CSV table of C-alpha atoms in Angstrom, one decimal:
chain,number,residue,atom,x,y,z
A,1,MET,CA,0.0,0.0,0.0
A,2,ASP,CA,3.0,2.3,0.6
A,3,LYS,CA,3.9,2.2,-3.1
A,4,LEU,CA,0.4,2.5,-4.5
A,5,TRP,CA,-0.1,6.3,-3.9
A,6,PRO,CA,3.3,7.4,-5.4
A,7,THR,CA,2.7,5.1,-8.3
A,8,LEU,CA,-0.7,6.5,-9.0
A,9,LEU,CA,0.6,10.1,-8.6
A,10,ILE,CA,3.3,9.4,-11.2
A,11,LEU,CA,0.8,7.8,-13.6
A,12,VAL,CA,-1.5,10.9,-13.3
A,13,VAL,CA,1.4,13.2,-13.9
A,14,VAL,CA,2.5,11.2,-17.0
A,15,ALA,CA,-1.1,11.1,-18.3
A,16,LEU,CA,-1.3,14.9,-17.8
A,17,VAL,CA,1.9,15.4,-19.8
A,18,PHE,CA,0.6,13.3,-22.7
A,19,VAL,CA,-2.8,15.1,-22.6
A,20,GLY,CA,-0.9,18.5,-22.7
A,21,MET,CA,1.2,17.4,-25.7
A,22,TRP,CA,-1.8,16.1,-27.5
A,23,ALA,CA,-3.8,19.4,-26.9
A,24,GLY,CA,-0.8,21.5,-28.0
A,25,TRP,CA,-0.4,19.6,-31.2
A,26,ARG,CA,-4.1,19.9,-32.0
A,27,ARG,CA,-3.8,23.7,-31.4
A,28,ILE,CA,-0.9,23.9,-33.8
A,29,ARG,CA,-2.7,21.9,-36.4
A,30,ARG,CA,-5.8,24.1,-36.1
A,31,ARG,CA,-3.6,27.3,-36.3
A,32,ASP,CA,-1.8,26.1,-39.4
A,33,ALA,CA,-4.9,24.7,-41.2
A,34,VAL,CA,-5.1,28.1,-43.1
A,35,LEU,CA,-1.8,27.4,-44.9
A,36,VAL,CA,-2.2,25.8,-48.4
A,37,VAL,CA,0.7,23.6,-49.4
A,38,PRO,CA,0.6,22.5,-53.1
A,39,SER,CA,1.4,18.9,-54.0
A,40,ALA,CA,2.4,19.6,-57.6
A,41,LEU,CA,4.5,22.2,-59.3
A,42,GLN,CA,2.8,24.4,-61.9
A,43,SER,CA,5.7,23.5,-64.3
A,44,GLN,CA,8.2,20.8,-63.5
A,45,GLY,CA,11.0,22.0,-65.8
A,46,ASP,CA,14.4,20.5,-65.9
A,47,THR,CA,16.0,18.9,-62.9
A,48,ILE,CA,18.8,20.9,-61.4
A,49,VAL,CA,19.7,18.7,-58.4
A,50,ALA,CA,18.0,15.8,-56.5
A,51,VAL,CA,19.3,14.7,-53.1
A,52,SER,CA,18.3,12.5,-50.2
A,53,ALA,CA,17.9,14.7,-47.1
A,54,LEU,CA,16.4,14.7,-43.6
A,55,HIS,CA,13.5,17.2,-43.4
A,56,VAL,CA,14.2,18.5,-39.9
A,57,ALA,CA,11.4,21.1,-39.5
A,58,THR,CA,9.4,23.8,-41.1
A,59,THR,CA,8.8,26.9,-39.1
A,60,ARG,CA,7.5,30.4,-39.5
A,61,HIS,CA,10.0,32.7,-41.0
A,62,ASP,CA,12.6,34.0,-38.6
A,63,GLN,CA,11.0,32.0,-35.8
A,64,PRO,CA,13.0,28.7,-35.8
A,65,LEU,CA,11.3,27.5,-32.6
A,66,ASP,CA,7.8,27.9,-33.9
A,67,ARG,CA,7.1,24.6,-35.8
A,68,VAL,CA,4.5,24.6,-38.6
A,69,ALA,CA,2.2,21.6,-38.9
A,70,VAL,CA,1.2,21.3,-42.6
A,71,PRO,CA,0.7,18.1,-44.5
A,72,GLY,CA,4.0,16.7,-45.8
A,73,LEU,CA,6.1,19.0,-43.5
A,74,ALA,CA,4.7,18.4,-40.1
A,75,PHE,CA,7.2,15.7,-39.0
A,76,ARG,CA,10.9,15.0,-39.3
A,77,ALA,CA,11.4,12.5,-42.0
A,78,THR,CA,13.9,11.3,-44.6
A,79,ALA,CA,12.9,12.9,-48.0
A,80,ARG,CA,13.8,13.1,-51.6
A,81,VAL,CA,14.4,16.8,-52.3
A,82,THR,CA,14.4,17.8,-56.0
A,83,VAL,CA,15.2,21.3,-57.3
A,84,SER,CA,14.1,21.9,-60.9
A,85,THR,CA,13.6,25.0,-62.9
A,86,GLY,CA,9.9,24.8,-61.8
A,87,GLY,CA,10.6,24.8,-58.1
A,88,VAL,CA,11.4,22.5,-55.2
A,89,THR,CA,9.7,19.3,-54.2
A,90,VAL,CA,10.0,17.5,-50.9
A,91,ALA,CA,8.8,13.9,-51.0
A,92,ALA,CA,8.9,11.9,-47.7
A,93,PRO,CA,7.6,8.3,-47.7
A,94,GLY,CA,4.0,8.1,-46.4
A,95,GLU,CA,3.5,11.9,-46.5
A,96,PRO,CA,2.0,14.1,-49.2
A,97,VAL,CA,4.5,15.6,-51.7
A,98,VAL,CA,5.2,19.2,-51.0
A,99,ALA,CA,5.8,21.3,-54.1
A,100,ILE,CA,7.1,24.8,-53.8
A,101,ASP,CA,6.9,26.8,-57.1
A,102,ALA,CA,10.0,28.7,-58.1
A,103,ALA,CA,8.1,32.0,-57.8
A,104,SER,CA,7.4,31.2,-54.1
A,105,ILE,CA,11.1,30.7,-53.2
A,106,VAL,CA,12.3,33.7,-51.2
A,107,GLY,CA,15.8,32.6,-50.5
A,108,GLY,CA,18.1,29.9,-49.2
A,109,GLY,CA,21.1,29.5,-47.0
A,110,THR,CA,22.5,27.5,-44.1
A,111,ALA,CA,21.5,27.3,-40.5
A,112,THR,CA,23.0,25.8,-37.4
A,113,TRP,CA,19.8,25.2,-35.3
A,114,THR,CA,16.0,25.0,-35.4
A,115,ILE,CA,13.4,23.4,-33.2
A,116,ASP,CA,14.6,19.9,-32.1
A,117,ARG,CA,17.9,20.1,-33.8
A,118,SER,CA,21.3,21.7,-33.4
A,119,VAL,CA,24.2,20.8,-35.7
A,120,GLU,CA,27.6,22.0,-36.7
A,121,GLN,CA,28.0,25.5,-38.1
A,122,GLY,CA,26.0,25.6,-41.4
A,123,GLY,CA,24.9,22.0,-41.2
A,124,LEU,CA,21.3,22.7,-42.2
A,125,VAL,CA,20.0,23.9,-45.5
A,126,LEU,CA,17.3,26.5,-45.1
A,127,VAL,CA,14.7,27.1,-47.8
A,128,ALA,CA,12.6,30.2,-47.3
A,129,TRP,CA,9.4,30.2,-49.2
A,130,ARG,CA,5.9,31.8,-49.4
A,131,ALA,CA,2.9,29.6,-48.6
A,132,ARG,CA,-0.5,30.8,-49.6
A,133,ARG,CA,-3.2,31.1,-46.9
A,134,THR,CA,-6.9,30.4,-47.3
A,135,ASP,CA,-7.7,34.1,-46.8
A,136,GLY,CA,-5.6,35.0,-49.9
A,137,ASP,CA,-2.5,36.3,-48.0
A,138,GLU,CA,0.9,34.7,-48.0
A,139,GLN,CA,3.1,33.7,-45.2
A,140,VAL,CA,6.9,33.1,-45.4
A,141,LEU,CA,8.0,29.8,-44.0
A,142,ASP,CA,11.5,28.3,-43.4
A,143,THR,CA,12.1,24.6,-44.2
A,144,TYR,CA,15.2,23.1,-42.7
A,145,LEU,CA,16.9,20.1,-44.4
A,146,ARG,CA,19.9,18.1,-43.4
A,147,VAL,CA,22.1,16.8,-46.2
A,148,ALA,CA,24.8,14.3,-45.3
A,149,GLU,CA,27.2,15.0,-48.1
A,150,PRO,CA,28.8,18.4,-48.2
A,151,GLY,CA,29.0,18.4,-52.0
A,152,GLN,CA,25.3,17.6,-52.2
A,153,GLN,CA,24.6,20.3,-49.7
A,154,ARG,CA,26.4,22.9,-51.8
A,155,ALA,CA,24.6,21.7,-55.0
A,156,LEU,CA,21.3,21.9,-53.2
A,157,LEU,CA,22.1,25.5,-52.0
A,158,ASP,CA,23.2,26.5,-55.5
A,159,GLY,CA,19.9,25.1,-57.0
A,160,ILE,CA,17.8,27.0,-54.4
A,161,HIS,CA,19.8,30.2,-55.0
A,162,SER,CA,19.2,29.9,-58.7
A,163,LEU,CA,15.4,30.0,-58.1
A,164,ALA,CA,15.3,32.6,-55.3
A,165,ASP,CA,14.1,36.2,-55.8
A,166,THR,CA,17.5,37.8,-55.7
A,167,ASP,CA,16.1,41.3,-54.9
A,168,GLU,CA,15.0,40.1,-51.5
A,169,ARG,CA,17.4,39.5,-48.6
A,170,LEU,CA,16.6,37.4,-45.6
A,171,SER,CA,17.5,37.5,-41.9
A,172,THR,CA,16.7,34.4,-39.9
A,173,SER,CA,17.5,33.8,-36.3
A,174,GLY,CA,18.7,30.2,-36.8
A,175,ALA,CA,20.3,31.0,-40.1
A,176,ASP,CA,24.0,31.4,-40.8
A,177,ASP,CA,23.8,32.4,-44.5
A,178,VAL,CA,20.5,33.3,-46.0
A,179,ALA,CA,21.6,35.9,-48.5
A,180,HIS,CA,22.1,34.8,-52.1
A,181,ASP,CA,25.9,34.8,-52.2
A,182,THR,CA,26.7,31.3,-53.4
A,183,THR,CA,30.5,31.7,-53.3
A,184,THR,CA,31.0,31.2,-49.5
A,185,GLY,CA,29.4,29.5,-46.6
A,186,ASP,CA,30.2,32.5,-44.4
A,187,GLU,CA,27.5,34.5,-42.7
A,188,ALA,CA,25.7,37.0,-44.9
């Protein structure tokens, strides 16, 4: 009997933690339900680069701790990332394909951290892009990808930079290099 009450108390606390996590995730899903993520590019075009990468997270622009929960980008997953002249596609097994048209790409660069992940300097590839909202407005999102091979990471960055609106410069808290200078990996 001496062990019953502490055991029950621990079970209640654990249950409350899981209920809180579930309620928080539902709130995030409801908040992000206004974001429309296309599943096909308007025009595929020629492939520039295709790599296997870990989709680490997608967050609101310049808020690397504010995860966005949209279909295809809500969870961390290994994905096939393809950059073509028509845009960028992220295809994770079991998830809807996410297609970001070239006109929606705002910029790209490297980052060191985002929610749930911290890596070596410049170890994450950041893709900043505009998502359409159901009310007609747009919202800039940051998608973080982890590419294992440095050569593939550089090729992915070069492909993203070739699509980005070069008149627009970005500043992202978790980002190391989000300007469009493709010659260095130094901070912009």
